[in-house]
PDB file of N, CA and C in Angstrom:
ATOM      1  N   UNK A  25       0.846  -1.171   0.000  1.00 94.00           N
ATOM      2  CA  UNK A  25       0.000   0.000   0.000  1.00 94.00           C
ATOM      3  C   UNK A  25       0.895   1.240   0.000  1.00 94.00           C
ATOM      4  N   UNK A  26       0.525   2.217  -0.588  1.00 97.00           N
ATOM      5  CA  UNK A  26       1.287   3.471  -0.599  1.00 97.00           C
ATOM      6  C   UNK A  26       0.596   4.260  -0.196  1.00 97.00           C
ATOM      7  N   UNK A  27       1.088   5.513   0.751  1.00 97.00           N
ATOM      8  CA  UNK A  27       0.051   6.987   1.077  1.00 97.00           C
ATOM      9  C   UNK A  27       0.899   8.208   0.625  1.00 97.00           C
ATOM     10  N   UNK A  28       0.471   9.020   0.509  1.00 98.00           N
ATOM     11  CA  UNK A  28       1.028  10.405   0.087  1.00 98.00           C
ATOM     12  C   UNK A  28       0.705  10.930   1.571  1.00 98.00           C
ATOM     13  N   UNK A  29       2.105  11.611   1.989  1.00 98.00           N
ATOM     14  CA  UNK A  29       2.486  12.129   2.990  1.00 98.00           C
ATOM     15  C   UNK A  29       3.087  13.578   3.145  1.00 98.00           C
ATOM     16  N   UNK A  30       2.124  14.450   3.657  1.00 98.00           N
ATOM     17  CA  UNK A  30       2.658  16.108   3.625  1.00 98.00           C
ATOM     18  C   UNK A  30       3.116  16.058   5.631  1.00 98.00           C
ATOM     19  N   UNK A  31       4.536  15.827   5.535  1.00 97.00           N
ATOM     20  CA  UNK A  31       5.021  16.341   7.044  1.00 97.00           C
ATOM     21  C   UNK A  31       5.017  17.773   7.191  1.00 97.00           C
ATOM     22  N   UNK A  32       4.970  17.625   8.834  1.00 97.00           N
ATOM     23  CA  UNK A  32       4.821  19.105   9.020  1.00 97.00           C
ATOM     24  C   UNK A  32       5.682  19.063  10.314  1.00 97.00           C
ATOM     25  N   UNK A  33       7.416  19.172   9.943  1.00 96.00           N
ATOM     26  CA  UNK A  33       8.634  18.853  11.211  1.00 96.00           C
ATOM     27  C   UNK A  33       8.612  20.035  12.231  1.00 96.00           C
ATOM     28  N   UNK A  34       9.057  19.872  13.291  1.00 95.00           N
ATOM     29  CA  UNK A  34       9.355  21.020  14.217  1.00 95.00           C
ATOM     30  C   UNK A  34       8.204  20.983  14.995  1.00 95.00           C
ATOM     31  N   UNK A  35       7.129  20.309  14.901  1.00 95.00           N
ATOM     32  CA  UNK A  35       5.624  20.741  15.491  1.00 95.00           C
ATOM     33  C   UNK A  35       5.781  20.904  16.908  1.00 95.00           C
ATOM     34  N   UNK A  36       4.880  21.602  17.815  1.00 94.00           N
ATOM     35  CA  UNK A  36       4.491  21.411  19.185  1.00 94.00           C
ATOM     36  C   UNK A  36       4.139  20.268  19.308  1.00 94.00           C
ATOM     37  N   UNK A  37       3.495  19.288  18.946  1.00 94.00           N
ATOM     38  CA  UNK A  37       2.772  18.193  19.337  1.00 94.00           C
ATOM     39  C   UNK A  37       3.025  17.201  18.047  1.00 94.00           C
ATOM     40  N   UNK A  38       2.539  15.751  18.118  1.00 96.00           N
ATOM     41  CA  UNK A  38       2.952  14.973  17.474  1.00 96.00           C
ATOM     42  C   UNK A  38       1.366  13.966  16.578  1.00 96.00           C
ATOM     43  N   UNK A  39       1.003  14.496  15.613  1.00 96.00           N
ATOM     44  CA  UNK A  39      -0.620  13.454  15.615  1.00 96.00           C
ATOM     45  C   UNK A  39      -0.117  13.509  13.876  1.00 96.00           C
ATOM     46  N   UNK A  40      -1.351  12.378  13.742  1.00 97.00           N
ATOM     47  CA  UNK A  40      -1.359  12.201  12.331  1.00 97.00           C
ATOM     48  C   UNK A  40      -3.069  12.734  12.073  1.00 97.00           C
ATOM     49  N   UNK A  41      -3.364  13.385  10.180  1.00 97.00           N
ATOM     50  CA  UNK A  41      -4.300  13.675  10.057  1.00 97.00           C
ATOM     51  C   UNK A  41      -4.672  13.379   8.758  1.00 97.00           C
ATOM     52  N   UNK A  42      -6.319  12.237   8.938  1.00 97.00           N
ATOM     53  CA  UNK A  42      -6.060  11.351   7.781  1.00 97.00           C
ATOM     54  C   UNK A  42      -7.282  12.683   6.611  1.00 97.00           C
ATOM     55  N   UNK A  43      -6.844  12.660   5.701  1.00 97.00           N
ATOM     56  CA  UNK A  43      -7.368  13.522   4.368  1.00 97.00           C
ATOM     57  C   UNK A  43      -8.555  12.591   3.885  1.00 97.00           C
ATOM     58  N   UNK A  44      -7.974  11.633   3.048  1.00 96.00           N
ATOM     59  CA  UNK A  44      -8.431  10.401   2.506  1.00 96.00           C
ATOM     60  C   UNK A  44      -7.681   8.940   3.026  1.00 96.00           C
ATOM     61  N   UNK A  45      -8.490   8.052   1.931  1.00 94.00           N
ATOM     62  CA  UNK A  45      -7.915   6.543   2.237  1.00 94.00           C
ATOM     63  C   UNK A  45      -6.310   6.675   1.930  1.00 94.00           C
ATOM     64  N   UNK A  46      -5.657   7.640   0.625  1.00 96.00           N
ATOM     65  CA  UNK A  46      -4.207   7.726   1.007  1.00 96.00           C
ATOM     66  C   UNK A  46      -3.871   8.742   1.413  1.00 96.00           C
ATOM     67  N   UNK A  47      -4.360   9.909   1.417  1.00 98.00           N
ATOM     68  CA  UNK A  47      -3.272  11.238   2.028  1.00 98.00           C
ATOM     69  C   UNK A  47      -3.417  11.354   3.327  1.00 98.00           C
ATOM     70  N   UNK A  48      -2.208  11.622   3.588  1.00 98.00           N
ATOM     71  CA  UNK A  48      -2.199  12.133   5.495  1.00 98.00           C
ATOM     72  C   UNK A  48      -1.227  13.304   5.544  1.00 98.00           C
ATOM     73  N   UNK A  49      -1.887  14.233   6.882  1.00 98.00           N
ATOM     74  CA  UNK A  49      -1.246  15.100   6.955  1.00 98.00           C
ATOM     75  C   UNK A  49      -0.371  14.691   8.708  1.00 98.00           C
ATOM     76  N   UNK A  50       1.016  14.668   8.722  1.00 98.00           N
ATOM     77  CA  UNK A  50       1.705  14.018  10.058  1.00 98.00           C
ATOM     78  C   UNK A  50       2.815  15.193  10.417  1.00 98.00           C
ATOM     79  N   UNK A  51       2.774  15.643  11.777  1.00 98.00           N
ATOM     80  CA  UNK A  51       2.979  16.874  12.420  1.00 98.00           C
ATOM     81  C   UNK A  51       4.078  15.832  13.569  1.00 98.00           C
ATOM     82  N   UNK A  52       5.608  16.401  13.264  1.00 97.00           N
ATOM     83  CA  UNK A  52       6.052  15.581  14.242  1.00 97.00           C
ATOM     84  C   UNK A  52       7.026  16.861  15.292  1.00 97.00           C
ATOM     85  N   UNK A  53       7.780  15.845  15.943  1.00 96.00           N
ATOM     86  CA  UNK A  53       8.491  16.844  16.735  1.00 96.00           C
ATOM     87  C   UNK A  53      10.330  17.496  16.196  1.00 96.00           C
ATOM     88  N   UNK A  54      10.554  16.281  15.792  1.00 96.00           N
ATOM     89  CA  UNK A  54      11.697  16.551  15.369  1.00 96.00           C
ATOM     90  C   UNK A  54      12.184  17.717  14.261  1.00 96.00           C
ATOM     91  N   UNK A  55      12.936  18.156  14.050  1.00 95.00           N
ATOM     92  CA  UNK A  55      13.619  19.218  12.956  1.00 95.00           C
ATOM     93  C   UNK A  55      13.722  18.655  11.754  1.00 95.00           C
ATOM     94  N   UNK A  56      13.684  19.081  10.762  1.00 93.00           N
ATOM     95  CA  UNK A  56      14.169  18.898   9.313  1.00 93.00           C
ATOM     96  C   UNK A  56      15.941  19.010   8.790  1.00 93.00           C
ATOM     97  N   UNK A  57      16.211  18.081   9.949  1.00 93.00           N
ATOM     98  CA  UNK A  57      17.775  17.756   9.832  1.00 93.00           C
ATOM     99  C   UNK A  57      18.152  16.799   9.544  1.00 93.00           C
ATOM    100  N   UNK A  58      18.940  16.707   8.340  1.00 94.00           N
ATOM    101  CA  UNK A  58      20.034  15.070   9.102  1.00 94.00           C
ATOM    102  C   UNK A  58      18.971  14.391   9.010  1.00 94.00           C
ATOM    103  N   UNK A  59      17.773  13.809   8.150  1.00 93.00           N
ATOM    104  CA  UNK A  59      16.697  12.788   7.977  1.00 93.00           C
ATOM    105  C   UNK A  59      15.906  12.625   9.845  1.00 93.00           C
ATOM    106  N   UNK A  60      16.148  13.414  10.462  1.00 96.00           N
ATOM    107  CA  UNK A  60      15.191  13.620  11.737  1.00 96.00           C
ATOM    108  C   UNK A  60      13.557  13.703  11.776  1.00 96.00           C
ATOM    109  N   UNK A  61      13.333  14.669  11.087  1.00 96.00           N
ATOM    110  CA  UNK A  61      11.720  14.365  11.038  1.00 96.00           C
ATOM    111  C   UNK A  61      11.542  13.237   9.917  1.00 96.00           C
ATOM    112  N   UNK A  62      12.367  12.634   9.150  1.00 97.00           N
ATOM    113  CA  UNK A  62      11.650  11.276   8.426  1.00 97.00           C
ATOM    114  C   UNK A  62      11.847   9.901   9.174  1.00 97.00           C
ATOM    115  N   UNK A  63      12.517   9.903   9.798  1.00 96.00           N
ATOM    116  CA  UNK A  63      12.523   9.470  11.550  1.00 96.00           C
ATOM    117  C   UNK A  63      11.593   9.555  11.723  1.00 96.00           C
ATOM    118  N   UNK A  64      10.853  10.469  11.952  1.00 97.00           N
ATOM    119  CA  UNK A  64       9.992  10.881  12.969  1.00 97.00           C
ATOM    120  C   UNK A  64       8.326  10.004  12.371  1.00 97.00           C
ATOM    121  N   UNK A  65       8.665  11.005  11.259  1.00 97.00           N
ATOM    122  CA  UNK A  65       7.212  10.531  10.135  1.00 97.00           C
ATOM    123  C   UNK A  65       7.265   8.964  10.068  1.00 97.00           C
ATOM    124  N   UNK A  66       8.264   8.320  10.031  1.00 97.00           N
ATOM    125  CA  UNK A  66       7.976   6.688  10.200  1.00 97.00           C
ATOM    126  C   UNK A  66       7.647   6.477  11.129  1.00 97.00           C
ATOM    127  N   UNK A  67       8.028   6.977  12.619  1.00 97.00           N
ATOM    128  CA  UNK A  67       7.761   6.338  13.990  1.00 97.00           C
ATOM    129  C   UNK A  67       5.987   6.817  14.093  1.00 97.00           C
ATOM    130  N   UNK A  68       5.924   7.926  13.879  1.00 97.00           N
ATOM    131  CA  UNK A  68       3.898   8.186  14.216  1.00 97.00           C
ATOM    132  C   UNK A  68       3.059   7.323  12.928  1.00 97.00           C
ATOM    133  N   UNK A  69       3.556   7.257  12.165  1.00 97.00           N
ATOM    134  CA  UNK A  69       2.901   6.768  10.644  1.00 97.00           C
ATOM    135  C   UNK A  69       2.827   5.102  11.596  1.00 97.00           C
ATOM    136  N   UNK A  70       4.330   4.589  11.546  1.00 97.00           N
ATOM    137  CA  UNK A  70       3.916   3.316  12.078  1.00 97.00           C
ATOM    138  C   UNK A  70       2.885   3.021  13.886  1.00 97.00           C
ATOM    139  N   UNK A  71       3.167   3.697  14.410  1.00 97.00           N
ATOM    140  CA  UNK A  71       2.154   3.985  15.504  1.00 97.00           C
ATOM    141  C   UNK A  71       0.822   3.609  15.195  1.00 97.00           C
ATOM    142  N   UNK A  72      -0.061   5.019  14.339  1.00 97.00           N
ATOM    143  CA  UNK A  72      -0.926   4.808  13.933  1.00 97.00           C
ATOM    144  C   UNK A  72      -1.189   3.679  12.961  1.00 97.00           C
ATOM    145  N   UNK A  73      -0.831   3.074  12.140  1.00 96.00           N
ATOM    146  CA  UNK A  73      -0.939   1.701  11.584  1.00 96.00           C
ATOM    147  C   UNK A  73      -1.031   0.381  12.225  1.00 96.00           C
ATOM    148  N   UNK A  74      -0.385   1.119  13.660  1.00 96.00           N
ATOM    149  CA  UNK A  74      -0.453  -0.344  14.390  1.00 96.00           C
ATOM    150  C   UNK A  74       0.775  -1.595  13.732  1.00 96.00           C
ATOM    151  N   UNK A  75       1.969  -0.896  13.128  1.00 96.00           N
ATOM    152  CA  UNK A  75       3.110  -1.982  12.173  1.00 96.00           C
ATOM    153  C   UNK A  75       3.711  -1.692  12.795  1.00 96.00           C
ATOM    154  N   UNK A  76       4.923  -2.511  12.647  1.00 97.00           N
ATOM    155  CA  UNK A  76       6.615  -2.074  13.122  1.00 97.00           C
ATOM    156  C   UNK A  76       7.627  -1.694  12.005  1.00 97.00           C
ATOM    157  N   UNK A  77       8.010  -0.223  12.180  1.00 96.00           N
ATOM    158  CA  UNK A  77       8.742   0.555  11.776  1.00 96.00           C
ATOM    159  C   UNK A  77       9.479   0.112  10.738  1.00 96.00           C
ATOM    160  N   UNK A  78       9.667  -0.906  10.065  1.00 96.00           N
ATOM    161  CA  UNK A  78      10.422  -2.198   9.383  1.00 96.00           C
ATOM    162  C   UNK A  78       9.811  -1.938   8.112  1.00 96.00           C
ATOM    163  N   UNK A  79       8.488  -1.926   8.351  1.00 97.00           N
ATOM    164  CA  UNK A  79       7.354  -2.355   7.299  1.00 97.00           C
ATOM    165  C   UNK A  79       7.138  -0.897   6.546  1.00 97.00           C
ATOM    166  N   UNK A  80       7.462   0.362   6.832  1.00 97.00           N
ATOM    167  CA  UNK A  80       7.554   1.374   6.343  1.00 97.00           C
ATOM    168  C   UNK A  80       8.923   1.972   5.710  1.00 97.00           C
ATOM    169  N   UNK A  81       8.370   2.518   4.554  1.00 97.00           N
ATOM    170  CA  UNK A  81       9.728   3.026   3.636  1.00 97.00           C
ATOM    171  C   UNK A  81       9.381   4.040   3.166  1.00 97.00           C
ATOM    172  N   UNK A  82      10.152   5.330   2.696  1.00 97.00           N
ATOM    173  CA  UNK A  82      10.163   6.568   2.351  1.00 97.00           C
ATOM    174  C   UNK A  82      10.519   6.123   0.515  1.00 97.00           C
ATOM    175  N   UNK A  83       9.389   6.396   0.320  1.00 97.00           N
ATOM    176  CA  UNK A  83       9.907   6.231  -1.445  1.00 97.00           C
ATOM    177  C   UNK A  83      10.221   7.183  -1.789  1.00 97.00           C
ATOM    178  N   UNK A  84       9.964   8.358  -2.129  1.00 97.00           N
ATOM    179  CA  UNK A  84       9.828   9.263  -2.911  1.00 97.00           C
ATOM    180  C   UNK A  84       9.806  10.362  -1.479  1.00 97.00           C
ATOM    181  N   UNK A  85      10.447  12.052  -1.813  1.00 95.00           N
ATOM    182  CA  UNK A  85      10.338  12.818  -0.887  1.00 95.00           C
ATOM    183  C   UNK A  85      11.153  12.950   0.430  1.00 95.00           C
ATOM    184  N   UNK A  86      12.417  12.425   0.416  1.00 95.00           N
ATOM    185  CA  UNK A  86      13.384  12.131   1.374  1.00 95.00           C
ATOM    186  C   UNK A  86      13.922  13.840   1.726  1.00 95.00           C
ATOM    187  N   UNK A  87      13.887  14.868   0.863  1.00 94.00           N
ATOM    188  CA  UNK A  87      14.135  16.035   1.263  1.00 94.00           C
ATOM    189  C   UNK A  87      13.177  17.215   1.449  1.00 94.00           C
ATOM    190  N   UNK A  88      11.501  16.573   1.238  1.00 95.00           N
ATOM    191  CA  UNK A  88      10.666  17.142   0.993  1.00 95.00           C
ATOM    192  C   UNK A  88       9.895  17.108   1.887  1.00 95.00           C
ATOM    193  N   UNK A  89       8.751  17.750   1.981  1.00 95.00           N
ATOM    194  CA  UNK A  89       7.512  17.940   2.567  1.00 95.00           C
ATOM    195  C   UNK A  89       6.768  16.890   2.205  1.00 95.00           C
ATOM    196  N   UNK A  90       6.154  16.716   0.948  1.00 97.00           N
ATOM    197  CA  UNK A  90       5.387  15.939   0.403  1.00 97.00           C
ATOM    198  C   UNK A  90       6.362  14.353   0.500  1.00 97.00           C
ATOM    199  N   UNK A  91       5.619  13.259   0.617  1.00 97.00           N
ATOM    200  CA  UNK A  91       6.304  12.016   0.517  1.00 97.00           C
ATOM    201  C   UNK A  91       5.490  10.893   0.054  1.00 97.00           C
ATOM    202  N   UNK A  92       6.212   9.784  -0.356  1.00 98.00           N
ATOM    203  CA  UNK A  92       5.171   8.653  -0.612  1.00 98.00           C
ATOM    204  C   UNK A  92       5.844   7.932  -0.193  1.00 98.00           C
ATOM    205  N   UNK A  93       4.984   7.123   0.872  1.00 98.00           N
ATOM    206  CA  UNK A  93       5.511   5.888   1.466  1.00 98.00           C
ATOM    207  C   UNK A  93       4.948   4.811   1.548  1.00 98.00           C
ATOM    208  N   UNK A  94       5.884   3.597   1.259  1.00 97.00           N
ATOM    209  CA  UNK A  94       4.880   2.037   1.307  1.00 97.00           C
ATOM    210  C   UNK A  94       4.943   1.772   2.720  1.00 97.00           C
ATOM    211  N   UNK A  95       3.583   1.180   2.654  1.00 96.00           N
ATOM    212  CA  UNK A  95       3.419  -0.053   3.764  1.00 96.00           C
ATOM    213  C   UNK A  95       3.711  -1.294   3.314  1.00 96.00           C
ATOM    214  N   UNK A  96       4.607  -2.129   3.561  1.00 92.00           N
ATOM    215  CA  UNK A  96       4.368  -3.401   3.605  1.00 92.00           C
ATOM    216  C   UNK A  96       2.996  -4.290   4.155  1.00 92.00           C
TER     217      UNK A  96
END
């Protein structure tokens, strides 16, 4: 499965916000450093999925805002 993913790094607080069946909008804590908030965006993404962190991959969008990521 794939979702289109708009992070939103640096946040006060940490939630995910579902658009549709694929877009989400995910607000984390970490900075846009050094792959830190895509860190981040895997650890709440897999949270909410209820998977382990394993099963998620950053396809597309590794320096971006926008991302697409599989679920295994």
């Amino acid at each position: 499965m794939r979702i289109f993913v708009k992070a939103r790094p640096g946040a006060g607080g940490e939630k995910v916000e579902k658009i549709d069946d694929t877009h989400f909008i995910v607000w984390v804590k970490e900075p846009p450093q050094h792959g830190q908030a895509n860190k981040g965006v895997i650890r709440v993404l897999a949270e909410y999925f209820d998977k382990p962190k394993s099963l998620l991959t950053i396809k597309t969008g590794h320096t971006s805002s926008m991302k697409v990521i599989e679920i295994s």
